[in-house]
Every structure is written in structure tokens, then in C-alpha cells.
XYZ file of C-alpha atoms in Angstrom:
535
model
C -2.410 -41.585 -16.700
C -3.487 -40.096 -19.930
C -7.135 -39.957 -18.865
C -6.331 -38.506 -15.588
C -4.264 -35.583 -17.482
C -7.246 -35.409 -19.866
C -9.960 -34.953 -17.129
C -8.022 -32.519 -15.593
C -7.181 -30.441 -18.260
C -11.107 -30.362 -18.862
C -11.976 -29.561 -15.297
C -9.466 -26.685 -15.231
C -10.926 -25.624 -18.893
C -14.366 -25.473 -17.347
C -13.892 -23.846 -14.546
C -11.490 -21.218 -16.243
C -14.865 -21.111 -19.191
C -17.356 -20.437 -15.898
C -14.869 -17.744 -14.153
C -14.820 -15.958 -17.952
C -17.969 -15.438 -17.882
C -18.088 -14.064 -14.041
C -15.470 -11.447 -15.097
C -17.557 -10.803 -18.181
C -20.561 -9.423 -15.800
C -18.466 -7.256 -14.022
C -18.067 -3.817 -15.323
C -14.740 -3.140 -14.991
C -13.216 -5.034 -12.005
C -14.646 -6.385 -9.113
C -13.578 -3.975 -6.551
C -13.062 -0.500 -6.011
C -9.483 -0.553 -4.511
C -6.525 -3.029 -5.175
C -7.682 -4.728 -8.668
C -7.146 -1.087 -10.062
C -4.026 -0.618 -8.666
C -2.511 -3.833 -9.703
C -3.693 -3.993 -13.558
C -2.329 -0.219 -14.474
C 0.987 -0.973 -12.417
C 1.730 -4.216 -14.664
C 0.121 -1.999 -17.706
C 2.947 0.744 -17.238
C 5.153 -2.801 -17.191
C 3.884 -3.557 -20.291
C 3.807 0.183 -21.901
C 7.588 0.824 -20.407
C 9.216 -2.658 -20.998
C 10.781 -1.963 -17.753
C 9.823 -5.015 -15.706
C 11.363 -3.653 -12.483
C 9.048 -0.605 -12.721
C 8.787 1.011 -9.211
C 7.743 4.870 -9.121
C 7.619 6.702 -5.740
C 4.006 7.373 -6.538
C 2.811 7.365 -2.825
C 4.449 9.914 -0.709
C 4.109 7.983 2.634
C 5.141 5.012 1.901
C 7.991 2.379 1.090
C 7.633 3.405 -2.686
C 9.512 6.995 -1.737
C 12.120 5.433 0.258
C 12.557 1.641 0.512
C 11.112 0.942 -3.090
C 10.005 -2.512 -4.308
C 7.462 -4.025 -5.615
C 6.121 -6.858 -3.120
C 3.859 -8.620 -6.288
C 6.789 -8.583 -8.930
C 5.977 -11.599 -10.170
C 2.379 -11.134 -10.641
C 2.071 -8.236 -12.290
C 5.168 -9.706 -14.447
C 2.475 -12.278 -15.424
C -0.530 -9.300 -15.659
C 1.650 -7.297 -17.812
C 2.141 -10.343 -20.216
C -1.456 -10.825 -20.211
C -2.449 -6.759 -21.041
C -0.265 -6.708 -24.107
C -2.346 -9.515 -25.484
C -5.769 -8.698 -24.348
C -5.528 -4.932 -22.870
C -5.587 -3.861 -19.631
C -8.681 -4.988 -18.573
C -9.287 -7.904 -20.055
C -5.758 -8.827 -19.928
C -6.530 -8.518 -15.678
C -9.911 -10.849 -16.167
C -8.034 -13.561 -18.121
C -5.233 -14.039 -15.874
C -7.315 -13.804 -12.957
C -9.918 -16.759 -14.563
C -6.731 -18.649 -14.943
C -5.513 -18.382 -11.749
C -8.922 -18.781 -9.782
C -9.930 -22.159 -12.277
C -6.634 -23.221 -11.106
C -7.891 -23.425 -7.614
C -10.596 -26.138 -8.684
C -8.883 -27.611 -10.449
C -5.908 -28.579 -8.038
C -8.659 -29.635 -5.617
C -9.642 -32.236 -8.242
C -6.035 -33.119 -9.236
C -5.213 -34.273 -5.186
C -8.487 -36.023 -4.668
C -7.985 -38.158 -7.997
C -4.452 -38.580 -6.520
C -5.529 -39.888 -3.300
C -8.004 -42.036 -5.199
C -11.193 -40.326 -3.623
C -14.319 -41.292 -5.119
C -16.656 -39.042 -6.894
C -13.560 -36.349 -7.337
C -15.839 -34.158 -9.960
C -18.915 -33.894 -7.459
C -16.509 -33.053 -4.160
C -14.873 -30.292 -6.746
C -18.834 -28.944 -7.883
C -19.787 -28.896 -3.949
C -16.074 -27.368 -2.958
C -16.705 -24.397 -5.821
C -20.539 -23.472 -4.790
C -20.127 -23.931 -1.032
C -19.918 -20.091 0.247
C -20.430 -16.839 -1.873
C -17.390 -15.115 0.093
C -15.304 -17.882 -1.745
C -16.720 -17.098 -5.103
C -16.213 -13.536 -4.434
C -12.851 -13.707 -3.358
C -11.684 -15.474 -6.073
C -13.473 -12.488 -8.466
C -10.918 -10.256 -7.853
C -8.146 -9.312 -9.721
C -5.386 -9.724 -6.868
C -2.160 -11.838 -6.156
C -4.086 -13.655 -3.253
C -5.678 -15.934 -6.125
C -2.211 -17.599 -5.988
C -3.359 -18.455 -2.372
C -5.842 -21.276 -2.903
C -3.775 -23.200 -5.744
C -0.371 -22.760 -4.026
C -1.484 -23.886 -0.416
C -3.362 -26.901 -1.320
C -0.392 -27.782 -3.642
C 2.123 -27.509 -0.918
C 0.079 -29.967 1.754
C 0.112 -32.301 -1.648
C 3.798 -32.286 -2.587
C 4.733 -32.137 1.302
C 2.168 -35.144 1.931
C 4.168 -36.755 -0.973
C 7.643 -35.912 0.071
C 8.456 -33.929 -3.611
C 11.018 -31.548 -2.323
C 12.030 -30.491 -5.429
C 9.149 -29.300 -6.795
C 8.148 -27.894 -2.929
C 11.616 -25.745 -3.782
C 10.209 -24.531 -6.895
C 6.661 -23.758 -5.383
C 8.292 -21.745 -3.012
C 10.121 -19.732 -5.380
C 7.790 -19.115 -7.776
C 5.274 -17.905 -4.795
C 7.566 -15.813 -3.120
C 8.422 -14.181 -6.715
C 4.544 -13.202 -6.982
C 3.066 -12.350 -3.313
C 5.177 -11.125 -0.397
C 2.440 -13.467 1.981
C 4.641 -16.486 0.396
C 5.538 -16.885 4.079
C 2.082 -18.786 4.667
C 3.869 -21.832 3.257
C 5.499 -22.653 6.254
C 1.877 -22.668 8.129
C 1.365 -25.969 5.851
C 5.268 -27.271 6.362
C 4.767 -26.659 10.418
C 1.708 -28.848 10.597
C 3.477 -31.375 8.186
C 7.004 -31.303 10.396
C 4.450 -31.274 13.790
C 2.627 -34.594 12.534
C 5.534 -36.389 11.444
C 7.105 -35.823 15.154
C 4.116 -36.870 17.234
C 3.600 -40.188 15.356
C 7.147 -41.181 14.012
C 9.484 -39.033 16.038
C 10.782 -38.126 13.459
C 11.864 -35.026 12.083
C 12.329 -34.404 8.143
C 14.691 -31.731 7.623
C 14.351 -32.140 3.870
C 10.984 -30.714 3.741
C 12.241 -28.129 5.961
C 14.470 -27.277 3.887
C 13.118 -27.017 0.749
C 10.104 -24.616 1.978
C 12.694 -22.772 3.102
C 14.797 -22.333 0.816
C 12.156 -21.860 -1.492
C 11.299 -18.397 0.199
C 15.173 -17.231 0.637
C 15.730 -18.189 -3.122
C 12.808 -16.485 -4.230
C 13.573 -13.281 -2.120
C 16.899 -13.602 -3.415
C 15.751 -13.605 -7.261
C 13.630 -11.125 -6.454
C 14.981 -7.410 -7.891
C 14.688 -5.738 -5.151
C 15.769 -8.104 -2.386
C 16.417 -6.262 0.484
C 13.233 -3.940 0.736
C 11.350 -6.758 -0.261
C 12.143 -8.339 3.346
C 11.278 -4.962 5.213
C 7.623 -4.921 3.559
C 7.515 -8.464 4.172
C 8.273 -7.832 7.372
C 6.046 -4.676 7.652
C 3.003 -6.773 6.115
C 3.317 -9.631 8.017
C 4.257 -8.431 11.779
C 3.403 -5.001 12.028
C -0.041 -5.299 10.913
C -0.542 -8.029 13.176
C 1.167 -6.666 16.338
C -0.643 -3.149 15.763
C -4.050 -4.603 14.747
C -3.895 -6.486 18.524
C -1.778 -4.609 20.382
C -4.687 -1.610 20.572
C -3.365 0.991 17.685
C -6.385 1.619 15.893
C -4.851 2.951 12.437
C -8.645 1.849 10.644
C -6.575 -0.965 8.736
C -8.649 -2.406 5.600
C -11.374 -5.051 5.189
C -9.114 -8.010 5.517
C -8.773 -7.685 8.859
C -11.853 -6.322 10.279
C -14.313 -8.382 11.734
C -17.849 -9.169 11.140
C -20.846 -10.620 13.231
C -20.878 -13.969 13.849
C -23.620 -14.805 12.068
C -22.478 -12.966 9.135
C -19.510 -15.894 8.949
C -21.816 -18.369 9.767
C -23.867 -17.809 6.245
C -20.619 -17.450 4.428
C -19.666 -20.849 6.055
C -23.018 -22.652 6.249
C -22.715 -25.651 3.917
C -18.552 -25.903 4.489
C -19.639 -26.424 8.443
C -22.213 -28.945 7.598
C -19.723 -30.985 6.155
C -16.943 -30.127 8.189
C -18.485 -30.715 11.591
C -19.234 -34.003 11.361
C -16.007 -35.333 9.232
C -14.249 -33.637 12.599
C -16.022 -35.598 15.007
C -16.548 -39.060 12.725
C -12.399 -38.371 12.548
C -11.949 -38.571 16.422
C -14.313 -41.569 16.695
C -12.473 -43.908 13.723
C -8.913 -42.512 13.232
C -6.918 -44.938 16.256
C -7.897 -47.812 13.498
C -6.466 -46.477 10.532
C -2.861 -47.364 9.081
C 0.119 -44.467 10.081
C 0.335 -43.489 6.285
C -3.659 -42.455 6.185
C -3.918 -41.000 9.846
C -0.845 -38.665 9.185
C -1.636 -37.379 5.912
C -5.281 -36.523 7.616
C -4.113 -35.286 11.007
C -2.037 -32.833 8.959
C -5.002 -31.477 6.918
C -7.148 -31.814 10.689
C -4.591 -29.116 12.146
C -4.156 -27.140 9.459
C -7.987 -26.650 8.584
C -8.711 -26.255 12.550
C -6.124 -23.635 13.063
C -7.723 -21.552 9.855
C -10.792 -21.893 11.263
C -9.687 -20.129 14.604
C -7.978 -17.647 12.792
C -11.070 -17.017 10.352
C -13.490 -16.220 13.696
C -11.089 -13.329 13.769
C -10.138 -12.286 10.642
C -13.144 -14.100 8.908
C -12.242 -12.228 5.106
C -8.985 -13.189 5.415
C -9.322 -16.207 6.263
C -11.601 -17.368 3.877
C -9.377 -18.593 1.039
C -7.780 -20.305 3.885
C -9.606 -22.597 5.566
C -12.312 -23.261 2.732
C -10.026 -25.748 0.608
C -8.780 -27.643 3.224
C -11.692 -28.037 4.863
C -13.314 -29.362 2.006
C -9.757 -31.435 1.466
C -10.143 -32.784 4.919
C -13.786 -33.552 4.703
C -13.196 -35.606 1.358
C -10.237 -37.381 2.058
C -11.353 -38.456 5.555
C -14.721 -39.931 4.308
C -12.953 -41.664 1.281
C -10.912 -43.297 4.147
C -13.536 -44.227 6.733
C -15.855 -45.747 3.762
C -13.313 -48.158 2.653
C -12.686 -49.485 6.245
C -14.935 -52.038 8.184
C -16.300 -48.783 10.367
C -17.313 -47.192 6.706
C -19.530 -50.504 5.990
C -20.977 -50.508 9.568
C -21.884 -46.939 8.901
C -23.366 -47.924 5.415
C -25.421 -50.835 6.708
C -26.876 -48.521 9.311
C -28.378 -46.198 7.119
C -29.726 -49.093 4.898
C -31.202 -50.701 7.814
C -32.679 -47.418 9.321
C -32.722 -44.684 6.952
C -34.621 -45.082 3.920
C -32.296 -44.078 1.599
C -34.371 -43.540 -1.549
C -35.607 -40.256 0.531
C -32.815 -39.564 2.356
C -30.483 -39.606 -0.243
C -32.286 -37.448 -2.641
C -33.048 -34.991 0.360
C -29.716 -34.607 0.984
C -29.061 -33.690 -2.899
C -31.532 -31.061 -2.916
C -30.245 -28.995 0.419
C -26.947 -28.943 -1.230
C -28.525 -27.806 -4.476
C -30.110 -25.240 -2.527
C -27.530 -24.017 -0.271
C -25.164 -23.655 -3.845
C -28.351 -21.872 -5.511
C -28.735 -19.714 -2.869
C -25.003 -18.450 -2.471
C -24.659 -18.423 -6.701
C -27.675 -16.256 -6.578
C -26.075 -13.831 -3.824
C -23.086 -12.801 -5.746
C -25.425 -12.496 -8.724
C -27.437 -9.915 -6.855
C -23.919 -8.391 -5.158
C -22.384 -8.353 -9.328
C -25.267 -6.529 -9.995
C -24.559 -4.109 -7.292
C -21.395 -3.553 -7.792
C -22.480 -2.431 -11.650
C -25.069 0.178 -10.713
C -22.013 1.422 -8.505
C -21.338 5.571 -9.375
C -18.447 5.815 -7.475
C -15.595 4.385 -10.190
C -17.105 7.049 -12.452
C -16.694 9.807 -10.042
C -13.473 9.218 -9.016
C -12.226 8.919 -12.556
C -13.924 12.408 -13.691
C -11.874 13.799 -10.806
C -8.679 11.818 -11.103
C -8.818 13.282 -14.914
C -9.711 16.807 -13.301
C -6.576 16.505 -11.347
C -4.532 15.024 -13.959
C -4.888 17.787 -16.406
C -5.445 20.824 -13.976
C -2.500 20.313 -11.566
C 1.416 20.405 -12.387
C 2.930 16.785 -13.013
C 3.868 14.948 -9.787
C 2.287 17.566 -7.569
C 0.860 15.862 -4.731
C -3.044 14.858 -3.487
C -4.383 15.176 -0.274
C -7.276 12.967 0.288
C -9.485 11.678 3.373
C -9.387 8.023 2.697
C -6.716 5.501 1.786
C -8.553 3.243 -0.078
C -9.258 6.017 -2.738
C -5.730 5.390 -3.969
C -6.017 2.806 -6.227
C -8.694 4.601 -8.178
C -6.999 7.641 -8.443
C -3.938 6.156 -9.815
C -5.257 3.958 -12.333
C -7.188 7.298 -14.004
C -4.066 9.463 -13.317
C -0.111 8.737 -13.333
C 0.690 12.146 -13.589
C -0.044 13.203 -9.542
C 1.667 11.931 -7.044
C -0.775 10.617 -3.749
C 0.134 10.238 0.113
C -1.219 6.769 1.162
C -2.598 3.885 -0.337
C -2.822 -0.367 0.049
C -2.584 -0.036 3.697
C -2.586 2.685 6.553
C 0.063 0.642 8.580
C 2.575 1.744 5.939
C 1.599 5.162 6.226
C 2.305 4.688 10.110
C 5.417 2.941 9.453
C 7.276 5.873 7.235
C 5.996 8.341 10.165
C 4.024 8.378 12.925
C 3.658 11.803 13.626
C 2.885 12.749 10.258
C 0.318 9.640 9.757
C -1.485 10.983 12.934
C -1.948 14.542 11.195
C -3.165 13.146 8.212
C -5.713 10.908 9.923
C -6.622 13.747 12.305
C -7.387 16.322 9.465
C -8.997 13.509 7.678
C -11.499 12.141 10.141
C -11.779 15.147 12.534
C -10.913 18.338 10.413
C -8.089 19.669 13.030
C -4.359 19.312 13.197
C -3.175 17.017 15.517
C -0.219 14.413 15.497
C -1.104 12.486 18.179
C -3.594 9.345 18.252
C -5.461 10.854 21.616
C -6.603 14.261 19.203
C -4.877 16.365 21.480
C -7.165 17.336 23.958
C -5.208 19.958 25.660
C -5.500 21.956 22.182
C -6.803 24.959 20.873
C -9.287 23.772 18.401
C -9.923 26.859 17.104
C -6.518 26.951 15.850
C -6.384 23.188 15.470
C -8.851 24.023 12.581
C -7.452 27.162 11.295
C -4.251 25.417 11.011
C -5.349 22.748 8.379
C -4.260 24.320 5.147
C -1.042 25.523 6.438
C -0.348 21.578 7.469
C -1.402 20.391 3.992
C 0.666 22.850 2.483
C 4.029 22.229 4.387
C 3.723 18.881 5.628
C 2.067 17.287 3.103
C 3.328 19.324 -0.125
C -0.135 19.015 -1.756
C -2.471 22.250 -2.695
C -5.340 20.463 -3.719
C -7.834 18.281 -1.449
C -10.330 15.812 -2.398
C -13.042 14.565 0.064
C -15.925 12.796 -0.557
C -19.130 15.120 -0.757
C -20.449 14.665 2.327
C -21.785 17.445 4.630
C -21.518 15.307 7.517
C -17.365 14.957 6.903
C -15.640 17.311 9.355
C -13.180 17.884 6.955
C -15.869 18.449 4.074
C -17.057 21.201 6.926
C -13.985 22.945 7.441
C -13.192 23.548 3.628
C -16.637 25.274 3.166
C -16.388 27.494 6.224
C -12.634 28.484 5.869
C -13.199 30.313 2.758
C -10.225 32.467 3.524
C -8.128 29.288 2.975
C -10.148 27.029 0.108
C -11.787 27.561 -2.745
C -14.146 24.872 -4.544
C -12.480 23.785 -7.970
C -13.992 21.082 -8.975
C -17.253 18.801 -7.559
C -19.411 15.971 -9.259
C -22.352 14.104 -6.835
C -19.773 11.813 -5.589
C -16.538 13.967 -4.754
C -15.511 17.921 -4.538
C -11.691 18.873 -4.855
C -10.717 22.298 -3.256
C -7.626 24.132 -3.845
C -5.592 25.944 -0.849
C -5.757 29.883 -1.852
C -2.256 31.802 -1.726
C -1.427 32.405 2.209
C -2.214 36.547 2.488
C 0.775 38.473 3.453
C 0.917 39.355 6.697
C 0.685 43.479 6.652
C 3.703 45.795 8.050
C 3.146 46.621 11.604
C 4.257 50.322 12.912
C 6.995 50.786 14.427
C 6.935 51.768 18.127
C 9.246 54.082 18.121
């Protein structure tokens, strides 16, 4: 026992030592959006002592009028983490922590279900796709994902209800996707029917009440449901119900080949544990075919959902994939069909070539993925757009009253803008659905005048419209609907919006511009001159 706790304190030390050193490569953080957000939130935390710290600093959103903070616990843990180290380091360590974690879980259940070679499944699990490895880069709450998921199958597998309880709380308390858990207690309850009929209500139970005590701990309970439920149905429903509101990258698709290279050497493996599962599993005792028809379902349901949300789904189906693959070989080796399969390769496979050819396409296929988030670090380095926004978010912040508001073209510049400058407020940010959610009509103008330079509230860009006074009716929108005088837009001549600021000089006038980003400023509305009288 003291060895095993040994060995995995090392594992988790070396992975958390390699994941350092990732971080350490990275400029700042290893994204342009959400990691910014998230570490100068939890460093006001720190700076304010106010661990409940929710500001309405996005005007169309649940921070203005249902305000929470759906990642309390996590940027509880951030915040501890910044006082120590600063803000972005303090971000870099707890984020190592978190993603060496991951690993070293995964080595923790394999020892437990006494799979051999634990270390080498754990090295194979780690290099297997570069999405993984650049997933688990950034600074977000979804690195509580891998650890937490993997560690629920285990203590469901093992019946630990307690400790399932506590998961749940603690996971709800950090990441309002805490939810998910029941995708792992489903399969378990499913399982346990089909064979045993059978149907544990304990385990039920203590998912569940895992998530309702955790919402209830949480200090802002009751808006913390509605953006759960916000997050969790309505981006669904209006992702596939036809509502294009241009939601983020974790749920847009990519070419199918595209997942296939993220995926190659997890499908290698995973393919043929699948199929040498159907062929060998009516032999095996109940206690190993349940545990492993529960890690079948789960990992084949991930992998449907990751052909349509393949980002998202990454941190999903990877580990228990790579759970299912290990597992189900350590079972099928120690079984009479595991030495028929062994004497078949001795007898017709040389195995002094084999075996080493085998070793070397792995050691490839983890070279090769290593090597392409190397090349994407460096990338992301050479990056000028951090640096632009920032020279404008400090523009703004010292040029502009406190709290006035920004209008901007794009969502995703939030984050940026906010970590550079408290002082504004901003209209949307994390995710358009939200935006759509605190009003339709007035997310439709904003996306209109965004993407197409015109005022419109309508999805269909009013086609029945004037555009001439569709256009000429821009700054008059921004000014009364949105409460902002100042614009920023990427400098791009091709942006409609970009086109209508130049040409309606009568309205804007050019304040401030870098290579990356112009701001304009809405000029005083001229007074409209006394007409005669008639009479």
C-alpha cells in the first residue's frame, strides 16, 4: 500500500513537473479567450477578499440581472493560487496541478484494477492525440473534467457512495457542467439492470445528491440553476434546432479527417479492444463483464457525440477509451482466450520484429503529435493579437468614463478586453447564447450591425428594409440601445461594419487604431435646425 501511494505520488509529480514546463513555453496563456477571463476574475477575488465577487461587467448577460458565478469554486482555488504566485503564474500552477491530476488518476485505477504495465498504458494515454495535450494547456475549469469523470466510473465501479457524494459536491462547486456525472452514473445504473436486474438506488443517490448539495452550497444558488440550465439545454436545443447564433469552438465541427488525426493512435487501440470485447466477453465472470460493459457504453456514446462536437468531446471520450482499452486487454490476457491469443502470435508472428515494430509506430505517432503542439506553442507566441487588444483595452480604460460601455463586433474579444481593463463595462462575452437569452431582439441588432453593418433585429436581416437607412441608423442604435459611444472592430477593410464607420463620417470619428484593431467614437447627434413656420 505504501509503494502504491509512493508511485503515485511520483507519477502525479512528474506529470505536474512536464505540464510546468508546457505552461512555461507559453507566453502568457494558452488561448486568446476564456483563460484571460478566468485568472483576472479570481485575481479581483484575491485583490478584494470578496470570494463571492460577481460584477455586472457584461451588459447582455446573466451578470446584469441573474448574477452568479457558474466556476465559484475554481476561481476560489485560482485566486488562492495568484496570491502565492501572481496572476499568471498563479493560473499555470493550478492548471499543471489539475491537468497532472488527469494522469495520474488514470494510473491510480489501472494499479487498482491490477492492470499490468500501469506506467506504460499512462505514457501511451498522455501522448496519444495533440487535441488532448492541448486541451489540457488551458487555463479553464474543464481540466476538472478528465480527473473527475474517470474518478466517478472508479468509485461507482467500487460502490464508494460516500466519497461519489463528495465528488459531486466538490464538482458542482467548481464547473456548472457537474451535470456530466450522471452520464457515468446512467451507464453504471443501465449495466447493473441488464445483467443483475437490479437497480442501486444508492449510487443514484449519492450522484445526485452530490449536485443538489453542491448547488445548494453554492452562493448563489438559484441563478446558478438558470445558467446551468441555459448552458446545458439551450445551447444544445438552439445549436440543433437551426438558430445559428455563431456559438464558439466547442461546438463547431470539423472535417472528418481533421478528428481522425486528433484520434489516430486512440482508434488504433480502441478498434480492436471493441471488437476482441464482443468476441471474448460471454466467458468472463459478471464482476469483470459489468465493470467493462460500463466503460464499453460510456466510451461508445462519447465517441458518437465527439463526431459531432469533436472539441468538446475530446476530454471525453479519450480517458475512457484508453480505460476501456487497458482494462479489457488486462482481462482477456489472463483468461484461456488471452493465452490462445499469445500462442498465436508466437507460433506465427515473429515477435522479436513484431514487437519492436509495434514500439516504434507508437513512438512515432506520440513524436509526431508532441511535435505538433510544439509547432502550434510556437504559434501561438508569435501571436500579435493579445498585444493589440491590450494597447486598446488600456486606450479605452483611460480615455472613456468608468463603467461606460463597449461596443464590439465579436464576442470572443471579451475576455481580452476585460483582463487589460475593469474599468469599462462590455455587452457580450463566454457565449452568444447568453446574449440571445437576456434578449432576442436586441442580440439580433447587435449581430446584424456586427456582421452586416445595418440595423436589424431580426435573424432573416430584414429584407423588406431600407438599407440605406438600415445603415444610417447604426450609431443612433449603438447609442440608445446599446449605451456605448465607442466601437472597436477589428481592422479589416473587408468588415462591413469596419466600412460603414469610415464612410459615415458624419457619425464616427477614428480615435484610436494599432495594425490589429481601430476604436471609433460616435460624434454628438447635430441638432436638427428650426423649420419655418407655414403660416
Amino acid at each position: 500500500m505504501r509503494k502504491r501511494a509512493v508511485n503515485l505520488v511520483l507519477v502525479w509529480l512528474v506529470f505536474f513537473i512536464v505540464f510546468s514546463l508546457g505552461q512555461a513555453s507559453i507566453r502568457v496563456f494558452w488561448s486568446n479567450d476564456d483563460p484571460y477571463y478566468h485568472a483576472r476574475h479570481s485575481a479581483l477575488i484575491n485583490e478584494t477578499g470578496n470570494l463571492t465577487l460577481v460584477e455586472p461587467w457584461l451588459t447582455m448577460h446573466f451578470l446584469s440581472y441573474a448574477p452568479t458565478d457558474p466556476w465559484w469554486g475554481f476561481h476560489a482555488a485560482m485566486a488562492f493560487f495568484i496570491h502565492f504566485f501572481g496572476v499568471v503564474w498563479g493560473s499555470k500552477i493550478l492548471s499543471a496541478l489539475l491537468a497532472a491530476s488527469a494522469f495520474a488518476i488514470f494510473y491510480f485505477i489501472l494499479v487498482a484494477h491490477k492492470v499490468s504495465k500501469p506506467l506504460l498504458w499512462t505514457v501511451i494515454f498522455w501522448g496519444s492525440s495533440v487535441a488532448l495535450l492541448s486541451r489540457l494547456l488551458l487555463e479553464r475549469p474543464h481540466l476538472l473534467t478528465l480527473p473527475v469523470l474517470m474518478l466517478a466510473w472508479h468509485l461507482g465501479s467500487c460502490r464508494r457512495y460516500w466519497w461519489l457524494f463528495a465528488l459531486s459536491i466538490v464538482y458542482t462547486l467548481a464547473y456548472h457542467l457537474a451535470p456530466l456525472i450522471m452520464v457515468i452514473i446512467a451507464a453504471q445504473l443501465f449495466i447493473d439492470y441488464w445483467f443483475k436486474r437490479q437497480f442501486d438506488l444508492k449510487l443514484l443517490m449519492a450522484a445526485l445528491g452530490g449536485i443538489l448539495g453542491g448547488i445548494l452550497l453554492h452562493p448563489q444558488s438559484l441563478n446558478y440553476v438558470y445558467v446551468m440550465f441555459v448552458e446545458i439545454w439551450q445551447v444544445l436545443y438552439l445549436r440543433f434546432s437551426g438558430i445559428n447564433l455563431n456559438i464558439g469552438g466547442e461546438m463547431i465541427t470539423m472535417p472528418f479527417w481533421k478528428l481522425l488525426q486528433n484520434v489516430a493512435l486512440p482508434l488504433i487501440f480502441y478498434l480492436p479492444t471493441a471488437a476482441a470485447f464482443l468476441a471474448f466477453r460471454k466467458d468472463w465472470p459478471l464482476q469483470h463483464s459489468s465493470r467493462l460493459h460500463v466503460l464499453g457504453v460510456i466510451s461508445a456514446a462519447w465517441l458518437v457525440v465527439a463526431l459531432v462536437v469533436p472539441r468538446a468531446a475530446t476530454e471525453y471520450w479519450l480517458p475512457f477509451a484508453w480505460l476501456f482499452s487497458a482494462l479489457t486487454w488486462s482481462v482477456i490476457l489472463s483468461t484461456a482466450d488471452g493465452e490462445r491469443i499469445k500462442n498465436y502470435f508466437n507460433e506465427f508472428i515473429t515477435t522479436k520484429i513484431t514487437r519492436p515494430f509495434i514500439y516504434a509506430l507508437v513512438a512515432v505517432l506520440l513524436a509526431v503529435n508532441i511535435v505538433n503542439l510544439t509547432l502550434d506553442i510556437r504559434e501561438a507566441n508569435t501571436n500579435p493579437m493579445p498585444g493589440q487588444i491590450k494597447e486598446a483595452a488600456e486606450w479605452l480604460s483611460s480615455h472613456t468614463p468608468e463603467q461606460s460601455v463597449v461596443f464590439y463586433d465579436n464576442w470572443s474579444y471579451w475576455p481580452l478586453m476585460f483582463y487589460y481593463n475593469q474599468r469599462n463595462r462590455y455587452l457580450t462575452g463566454m457565449e452568444p447564447t447568453l446574449a440571445y437569452e437576456y434578449n432576442h431582439d436586441l442580440y439580433w441588432t447587435w449581430r446584424n450591425i456586427s456582421v452586416n453593418g445595418f440595423v436589424c433585429d431580426r435573424s432573416d436581416g430584414c429584407p423588406r428594409s431600407s438599407i440605406y437607412l438600415a445603415v444610417a441608423g447604426v450609431a443612433d442604435a449603438i447609442r440608445n440601445k446599446f449605451q456605448s459611444e465607442h466601437i472597436l472592430v477589428k481592422n479589416d477593410a473587408n468588415s462591413w461594419l469596419y466600412k460603414v464607420l469610415v464612410a459615415r463620417k458624419q457619425d464616427f470619428v477614428k480615435v484610436f487604431g494599432n495594425d490589429g484593431f481601430v476604436i471609433y467614437k460616435i460624434l454628438a447627434p447635430h441638432p436638427t435646425p428650426p423649420q419655418p413656420s407655414p403660416w
